[in-house]
Coordinates of C-alpha atoms and ligand atoms in Angstrom, one line a residue:
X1 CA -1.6 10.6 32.0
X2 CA -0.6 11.8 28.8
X3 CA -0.4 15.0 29.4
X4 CA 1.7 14.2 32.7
X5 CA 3.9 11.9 30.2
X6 CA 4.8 14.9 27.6
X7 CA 5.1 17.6 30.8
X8 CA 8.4 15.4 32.0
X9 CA 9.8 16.2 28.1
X10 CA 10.3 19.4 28.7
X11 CA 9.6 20.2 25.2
X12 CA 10.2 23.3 23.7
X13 CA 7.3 25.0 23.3
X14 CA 5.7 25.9 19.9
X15 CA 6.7 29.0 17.9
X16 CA 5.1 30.5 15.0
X17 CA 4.8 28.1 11.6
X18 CA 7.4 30.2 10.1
X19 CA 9.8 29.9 13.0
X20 CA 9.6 26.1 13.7
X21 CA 9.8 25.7 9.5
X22 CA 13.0 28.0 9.6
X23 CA 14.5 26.1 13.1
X24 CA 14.1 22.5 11.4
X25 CA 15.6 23.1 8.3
X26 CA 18.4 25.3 9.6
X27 CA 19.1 22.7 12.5
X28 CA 17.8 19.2 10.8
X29 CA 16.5 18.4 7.4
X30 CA 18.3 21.7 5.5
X31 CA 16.9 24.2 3.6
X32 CA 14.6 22.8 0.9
X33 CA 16.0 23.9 -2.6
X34 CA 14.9 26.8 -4.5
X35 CA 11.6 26.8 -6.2
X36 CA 12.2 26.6 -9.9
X37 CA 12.7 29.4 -12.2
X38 CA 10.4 27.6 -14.4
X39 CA 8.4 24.1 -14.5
X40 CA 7.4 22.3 -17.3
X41 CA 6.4 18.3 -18.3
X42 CA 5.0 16.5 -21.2
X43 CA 2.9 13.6 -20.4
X44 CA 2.4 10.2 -22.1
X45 CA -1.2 9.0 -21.9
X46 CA -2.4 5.4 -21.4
X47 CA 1.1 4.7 -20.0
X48 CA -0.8 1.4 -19.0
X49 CA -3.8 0.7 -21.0
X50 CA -7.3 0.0 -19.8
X51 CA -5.5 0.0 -16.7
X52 CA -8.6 -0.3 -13.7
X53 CA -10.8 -1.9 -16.9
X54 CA -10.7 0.8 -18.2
X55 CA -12.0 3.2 -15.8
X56 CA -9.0 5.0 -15.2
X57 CA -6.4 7.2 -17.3
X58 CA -3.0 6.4 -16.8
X59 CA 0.0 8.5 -17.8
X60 CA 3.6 8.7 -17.3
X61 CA 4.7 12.8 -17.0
X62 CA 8.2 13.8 -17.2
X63 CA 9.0 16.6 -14.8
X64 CA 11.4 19.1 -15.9
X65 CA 12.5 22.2 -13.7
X66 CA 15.2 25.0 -14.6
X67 CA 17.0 25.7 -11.1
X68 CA 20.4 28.1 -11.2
X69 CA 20.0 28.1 -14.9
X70 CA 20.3 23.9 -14.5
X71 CA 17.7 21.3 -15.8
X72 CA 17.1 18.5 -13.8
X73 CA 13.9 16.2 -15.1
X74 CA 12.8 13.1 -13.1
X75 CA 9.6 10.9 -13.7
X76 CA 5.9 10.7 -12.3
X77 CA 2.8 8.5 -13.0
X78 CA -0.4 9.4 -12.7
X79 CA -3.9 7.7 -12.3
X80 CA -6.8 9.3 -12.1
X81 CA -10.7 8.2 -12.5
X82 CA -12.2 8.8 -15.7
X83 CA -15.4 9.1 -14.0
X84 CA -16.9 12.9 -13.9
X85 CA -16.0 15.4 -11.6
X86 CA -13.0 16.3 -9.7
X87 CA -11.2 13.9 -8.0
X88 CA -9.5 13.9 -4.5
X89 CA -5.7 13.1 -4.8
X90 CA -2.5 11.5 -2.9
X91 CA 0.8 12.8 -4.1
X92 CA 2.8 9.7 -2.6
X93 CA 6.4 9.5 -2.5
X94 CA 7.3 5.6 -3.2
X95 CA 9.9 3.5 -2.8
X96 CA 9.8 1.9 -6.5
X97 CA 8.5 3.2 -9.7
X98 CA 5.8 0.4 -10.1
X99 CA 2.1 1.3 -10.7
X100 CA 0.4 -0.5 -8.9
X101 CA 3.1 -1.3 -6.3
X102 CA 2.8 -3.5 -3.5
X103 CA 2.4 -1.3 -1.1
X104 CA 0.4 1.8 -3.4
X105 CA -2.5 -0.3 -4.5
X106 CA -3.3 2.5 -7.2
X107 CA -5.8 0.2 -8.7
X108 CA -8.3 0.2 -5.3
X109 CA -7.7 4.0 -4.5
X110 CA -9.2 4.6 -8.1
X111 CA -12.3 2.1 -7.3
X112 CA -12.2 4.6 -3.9
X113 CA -12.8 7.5 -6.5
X114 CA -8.9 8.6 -6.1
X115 CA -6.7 9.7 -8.1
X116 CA -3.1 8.6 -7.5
X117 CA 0.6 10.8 -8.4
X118 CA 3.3 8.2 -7.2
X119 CA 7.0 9.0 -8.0
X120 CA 9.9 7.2 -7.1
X121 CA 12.3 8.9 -4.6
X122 CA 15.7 7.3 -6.3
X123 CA 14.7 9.0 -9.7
X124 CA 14.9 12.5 -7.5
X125 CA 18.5 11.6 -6.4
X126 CA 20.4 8.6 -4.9
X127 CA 19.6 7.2 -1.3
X128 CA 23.3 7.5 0.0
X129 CA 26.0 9.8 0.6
X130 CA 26.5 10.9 -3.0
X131 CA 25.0 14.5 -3.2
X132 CA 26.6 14.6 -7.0
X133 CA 24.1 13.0 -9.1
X134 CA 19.8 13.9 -10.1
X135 CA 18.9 17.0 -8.2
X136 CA 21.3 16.7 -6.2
X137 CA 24.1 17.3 -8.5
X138 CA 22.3 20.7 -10.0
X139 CA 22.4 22.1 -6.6
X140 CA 25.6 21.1 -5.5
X141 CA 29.3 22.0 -6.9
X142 CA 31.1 18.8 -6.9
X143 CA 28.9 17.4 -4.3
X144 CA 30.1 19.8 -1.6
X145 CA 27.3 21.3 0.5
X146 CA 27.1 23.6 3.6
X147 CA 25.9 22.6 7.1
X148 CA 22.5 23.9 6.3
X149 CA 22.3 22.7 2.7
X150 CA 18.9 20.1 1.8
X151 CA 19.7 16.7 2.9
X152 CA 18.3 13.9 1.2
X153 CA 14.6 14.2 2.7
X154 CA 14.5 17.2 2.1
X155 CA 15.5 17.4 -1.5
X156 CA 12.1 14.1 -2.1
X157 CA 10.1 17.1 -0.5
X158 CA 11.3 19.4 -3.2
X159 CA 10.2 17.0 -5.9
X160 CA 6.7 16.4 -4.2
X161 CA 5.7 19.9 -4.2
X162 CA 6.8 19.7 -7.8
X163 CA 4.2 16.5 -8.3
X164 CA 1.9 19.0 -6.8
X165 CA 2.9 21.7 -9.1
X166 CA 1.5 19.4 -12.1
X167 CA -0.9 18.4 -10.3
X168 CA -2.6 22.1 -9.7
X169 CA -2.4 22.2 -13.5
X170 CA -5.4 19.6 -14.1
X171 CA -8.6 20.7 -14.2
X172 CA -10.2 16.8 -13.0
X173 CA -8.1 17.0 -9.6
X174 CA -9.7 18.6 -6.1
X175 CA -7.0 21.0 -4.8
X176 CA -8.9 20.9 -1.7
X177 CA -8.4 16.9 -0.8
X178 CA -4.8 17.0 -1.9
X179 CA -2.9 14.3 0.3
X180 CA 0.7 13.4 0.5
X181 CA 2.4 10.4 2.2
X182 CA 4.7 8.1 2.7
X183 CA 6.4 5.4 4.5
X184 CA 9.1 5.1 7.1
X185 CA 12.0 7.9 5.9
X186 CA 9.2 8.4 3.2
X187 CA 6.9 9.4 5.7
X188 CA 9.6 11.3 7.5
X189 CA 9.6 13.1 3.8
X190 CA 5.9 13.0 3.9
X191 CA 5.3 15.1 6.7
X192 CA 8.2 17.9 5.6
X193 CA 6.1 17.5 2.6
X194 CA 2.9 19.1 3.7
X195 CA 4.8 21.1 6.9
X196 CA 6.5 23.6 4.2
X197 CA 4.0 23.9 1.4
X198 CA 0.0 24.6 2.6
X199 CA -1.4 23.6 -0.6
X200 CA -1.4 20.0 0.5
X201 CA -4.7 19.6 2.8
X202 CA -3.2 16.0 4.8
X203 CA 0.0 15.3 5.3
X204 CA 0.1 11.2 6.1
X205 CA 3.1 9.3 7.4
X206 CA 3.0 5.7 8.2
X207 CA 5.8 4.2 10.4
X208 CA 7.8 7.0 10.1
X209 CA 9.5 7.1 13.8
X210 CA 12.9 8.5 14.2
X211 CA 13.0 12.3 12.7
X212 CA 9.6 12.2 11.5
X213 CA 6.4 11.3 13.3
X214 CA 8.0 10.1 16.8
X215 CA 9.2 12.8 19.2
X216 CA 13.0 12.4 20.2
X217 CA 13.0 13.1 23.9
X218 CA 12.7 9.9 26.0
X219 CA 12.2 7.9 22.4
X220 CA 13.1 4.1 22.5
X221 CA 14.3 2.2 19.4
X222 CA 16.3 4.4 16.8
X223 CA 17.8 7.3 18.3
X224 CA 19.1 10.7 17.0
X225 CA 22.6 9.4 17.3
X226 CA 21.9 6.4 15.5
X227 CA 20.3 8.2 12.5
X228 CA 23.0 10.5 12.1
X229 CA 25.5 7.6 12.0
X230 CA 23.6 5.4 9.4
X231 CA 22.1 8.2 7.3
X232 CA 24.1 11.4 7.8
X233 CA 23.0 12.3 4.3
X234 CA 19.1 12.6 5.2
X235 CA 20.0 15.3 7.4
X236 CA 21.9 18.5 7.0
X237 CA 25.2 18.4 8.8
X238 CA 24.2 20.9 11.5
X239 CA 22.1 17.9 13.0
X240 CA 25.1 15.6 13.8
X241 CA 25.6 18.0 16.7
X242 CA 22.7 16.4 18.4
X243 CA 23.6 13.1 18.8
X244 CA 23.5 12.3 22.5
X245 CA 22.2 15.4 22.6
X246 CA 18.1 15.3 22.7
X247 CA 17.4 17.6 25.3
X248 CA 19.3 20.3 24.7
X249 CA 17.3 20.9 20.9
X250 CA 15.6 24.1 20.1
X251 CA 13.0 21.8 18.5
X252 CA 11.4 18.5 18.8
X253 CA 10.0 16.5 16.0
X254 CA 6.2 18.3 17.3
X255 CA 7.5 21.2 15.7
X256 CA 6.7 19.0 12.4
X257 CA 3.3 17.8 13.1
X258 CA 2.5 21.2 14.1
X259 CA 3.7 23.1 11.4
X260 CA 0.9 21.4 9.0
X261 CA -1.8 22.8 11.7
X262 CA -4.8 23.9 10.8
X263 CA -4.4 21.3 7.8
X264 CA -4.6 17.7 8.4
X265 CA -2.4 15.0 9.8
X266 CA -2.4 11.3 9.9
X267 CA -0.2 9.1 11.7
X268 CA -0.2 5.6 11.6
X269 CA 2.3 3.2 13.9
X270 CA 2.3 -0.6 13.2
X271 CA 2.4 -2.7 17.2
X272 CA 6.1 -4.6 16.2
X273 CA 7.7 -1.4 14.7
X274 CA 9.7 -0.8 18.1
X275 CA 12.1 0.6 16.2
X276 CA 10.0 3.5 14.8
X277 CA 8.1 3.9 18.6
X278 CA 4.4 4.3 18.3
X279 CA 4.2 5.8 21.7
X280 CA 6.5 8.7 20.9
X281 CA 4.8 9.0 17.1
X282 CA 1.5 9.2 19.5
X283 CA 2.7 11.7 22.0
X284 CA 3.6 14.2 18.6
X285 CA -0.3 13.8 18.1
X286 CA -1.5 14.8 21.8
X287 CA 2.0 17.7 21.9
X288 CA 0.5 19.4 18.7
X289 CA -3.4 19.3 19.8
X290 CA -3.1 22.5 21.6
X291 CA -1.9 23.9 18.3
X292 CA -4.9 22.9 16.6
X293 CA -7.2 24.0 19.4
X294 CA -5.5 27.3 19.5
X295 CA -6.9 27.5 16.1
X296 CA -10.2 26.4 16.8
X297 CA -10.1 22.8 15.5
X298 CA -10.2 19.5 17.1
X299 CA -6.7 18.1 18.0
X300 CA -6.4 14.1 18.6
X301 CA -9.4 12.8 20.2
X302 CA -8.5 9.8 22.2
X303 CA -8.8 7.9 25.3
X304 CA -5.6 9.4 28.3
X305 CA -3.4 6.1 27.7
X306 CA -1.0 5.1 25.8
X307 CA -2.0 3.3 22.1
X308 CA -2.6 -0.7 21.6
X309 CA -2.9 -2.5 18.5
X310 CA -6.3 -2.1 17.1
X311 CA -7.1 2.0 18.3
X312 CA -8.1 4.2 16.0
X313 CA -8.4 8.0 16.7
X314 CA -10.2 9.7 13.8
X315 CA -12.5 12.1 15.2
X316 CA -10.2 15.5 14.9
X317 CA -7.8 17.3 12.4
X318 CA -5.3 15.0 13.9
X319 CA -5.7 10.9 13.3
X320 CA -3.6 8.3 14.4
X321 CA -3.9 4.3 14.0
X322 CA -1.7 1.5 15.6
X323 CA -2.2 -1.5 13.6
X324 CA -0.8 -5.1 14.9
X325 CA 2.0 -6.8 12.8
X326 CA 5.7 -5.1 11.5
X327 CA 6.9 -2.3 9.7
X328 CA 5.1 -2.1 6.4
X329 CA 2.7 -0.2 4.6
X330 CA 0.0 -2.2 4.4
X331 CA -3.7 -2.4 2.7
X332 CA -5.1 -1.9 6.7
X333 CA -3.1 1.6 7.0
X334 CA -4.6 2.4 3.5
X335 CA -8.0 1.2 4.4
X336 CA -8.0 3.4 7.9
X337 CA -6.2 6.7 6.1
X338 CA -9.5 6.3 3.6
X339 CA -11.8 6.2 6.5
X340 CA -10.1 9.1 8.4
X341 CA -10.4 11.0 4.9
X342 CA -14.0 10.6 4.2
X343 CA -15.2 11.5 7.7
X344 CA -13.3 14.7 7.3
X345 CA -12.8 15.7 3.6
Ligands
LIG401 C1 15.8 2.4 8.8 C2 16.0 3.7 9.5 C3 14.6 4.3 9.7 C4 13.8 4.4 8.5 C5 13.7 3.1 7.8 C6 13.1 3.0 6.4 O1 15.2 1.4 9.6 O2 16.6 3.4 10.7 O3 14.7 5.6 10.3 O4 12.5 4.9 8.7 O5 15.0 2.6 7.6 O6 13.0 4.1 5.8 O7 12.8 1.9 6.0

């Protein structure tokens, strides 16, 4: 049945990683910025002290990056266990600078024996139309950019892989259980996240949906057009030209998902999140099995139907959860991204 369901899309079918990357950022997110001419950050430790009793270091690192000769700094804080060894990590890209937050209990994942580099996306650059202030602004003359230039999304992945330039620089961190994610367009950011840069071993999106986990063909709720209408500045400008205009894409949002192949991907869908379309953000899991198949690794494993509240898929490279309740990010998508990770990492 599934299979039957994604036939009828027509998709486009899969290219190499390096041509679906260069198709969705000429055609959607734009081109992620340059890497930086040079990286550095100065750290300050116990940022919040005897945070997790104790049992955890906590610091506050300033990020600073030269890019055309421009410095732009923003923010990050870190948790990690002070227990032995080296610890696995998520890079997550928040909605709010807190630590803990309400939705990243930081303060669990430690007791889990992980550490935790949370930034908040605003301290990267503004959420709207304004493309003249944080990194933004060193990219961009006078806030002008071209059709391909990095929308917003794309400029939060920037700053994630630069978390995960820090991060490569501690000695107590895992580089091979390094996880990024996010929620809703953070998860949309996630999964760019991990898609361009293969040093990041899971790429996790919860409730993502419209341009990010959910494929666009045939989706319900939020549509390309809609998107592009509400938050033109997520985007590059070359996307507008899809509104209305699904099936005639060289791409689908598969070609994300796919692009992190043979890494790992999670992708978690909440039952009342119609909006976001967990049967679309499923089908992206049963399009990009093939790819992970091709490569000799188990896709999604799953029953041929369509997801209810309550599955669970976690037995290949590829796991996907729909929860019951809304749109949130919630201690039950934590708890069942932590189970997907310990059977597999
Ligand atoms: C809006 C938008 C979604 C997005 C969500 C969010 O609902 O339409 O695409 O995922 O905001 O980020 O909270």
């Amino acid at each position: 049945m599934l299979k039957e369901l994604l036939k009828e899309k027509n998709l486009p079918p899969f290219l190499s990683r390096e041509e679906m990357l260069e198709i969705l950022q000429r055609e959607e997110y734009g081109y992620l910025p340059p890497k930086p001419e040079r990286i550095s950050w100065t750290e300050t430790e116990q940022f919040i002290p005897n945070f997790c009793a104790g049992r955890a270091i906590s610091k506050k690192v300033e990020i600073t990056s030269c890019i055309n000769g421009k410095t732009f700094a923003f923010p990050a804080y870190v948790t990690i266990p002070k227990k032995e060894g080296k610890h696995p990590f998520f890079i997550c890209i928040n909605f709010r600078d807190n630590v803990p937050d309400r939705c990243l209990p930081s303060e669990e994942l430690n007791d889990y024996g992980f550490a935790v580099l949370s930034f908040c996306y605003q301290d990267v650059t503004t959420d709207n139309g304004d493309f003249t202030n944080g990194l933004a602004g060193v990219l961009y003359e006078n806030g002008k950019r071209e059709e391909t230039s990095a929308g917003k999304i794309a400029m939060w992945a920037w700053a994630a892989q630069r978390v995960m330039d820090y991060a490569q620089s501690l000695d107590n961190l895992d580089q091979s259980r390094a996880f990024v994610c996010g929620h809703s367009r953070l998860g949309k950011t996630a999964l760019l996240t991990a898609a361009t840069d293969e040093r990041f071993t899971l790429g996790f999106s919860n409730d993502s949906g419209c341009s990010g986990a959910a494929i666009s063909r045939g989706k319900v709720g939020e549509s390309i057009d809609f998107i592009c209408e509400k938050f033109p500045f997520w985007f590059c400008e070359n996307y507008q030209q899809y509104r209305k205009r699904e099936t005639d894409m060289p791409f689908d949002q598969h070609y994300l998902a796919a692009s992190i192949a043979p890494r790992a991907v999670y992708i978690a869908s909440a039952e009342e999140d119609t909006w976001a379309d967990p049967n679309h953000e499923m089908l992206t899991c049963v399009a990009i099995s093939e790819v992970y198949e091709a490569m000799g690794k188990k896709g999604l494993i799953c029953e041929d139907r369509l997801p209810k509240a309550g599955d669970e898929f976690h037995e290949g490279c590829v796991g996907y959860h729909l929860r019951s309740g809304c749109h949130y990010f919630s201690r039950e998508d934590w708890l069942k991204v932590i189970k997907f990770i310990h059977k597999h990492f």
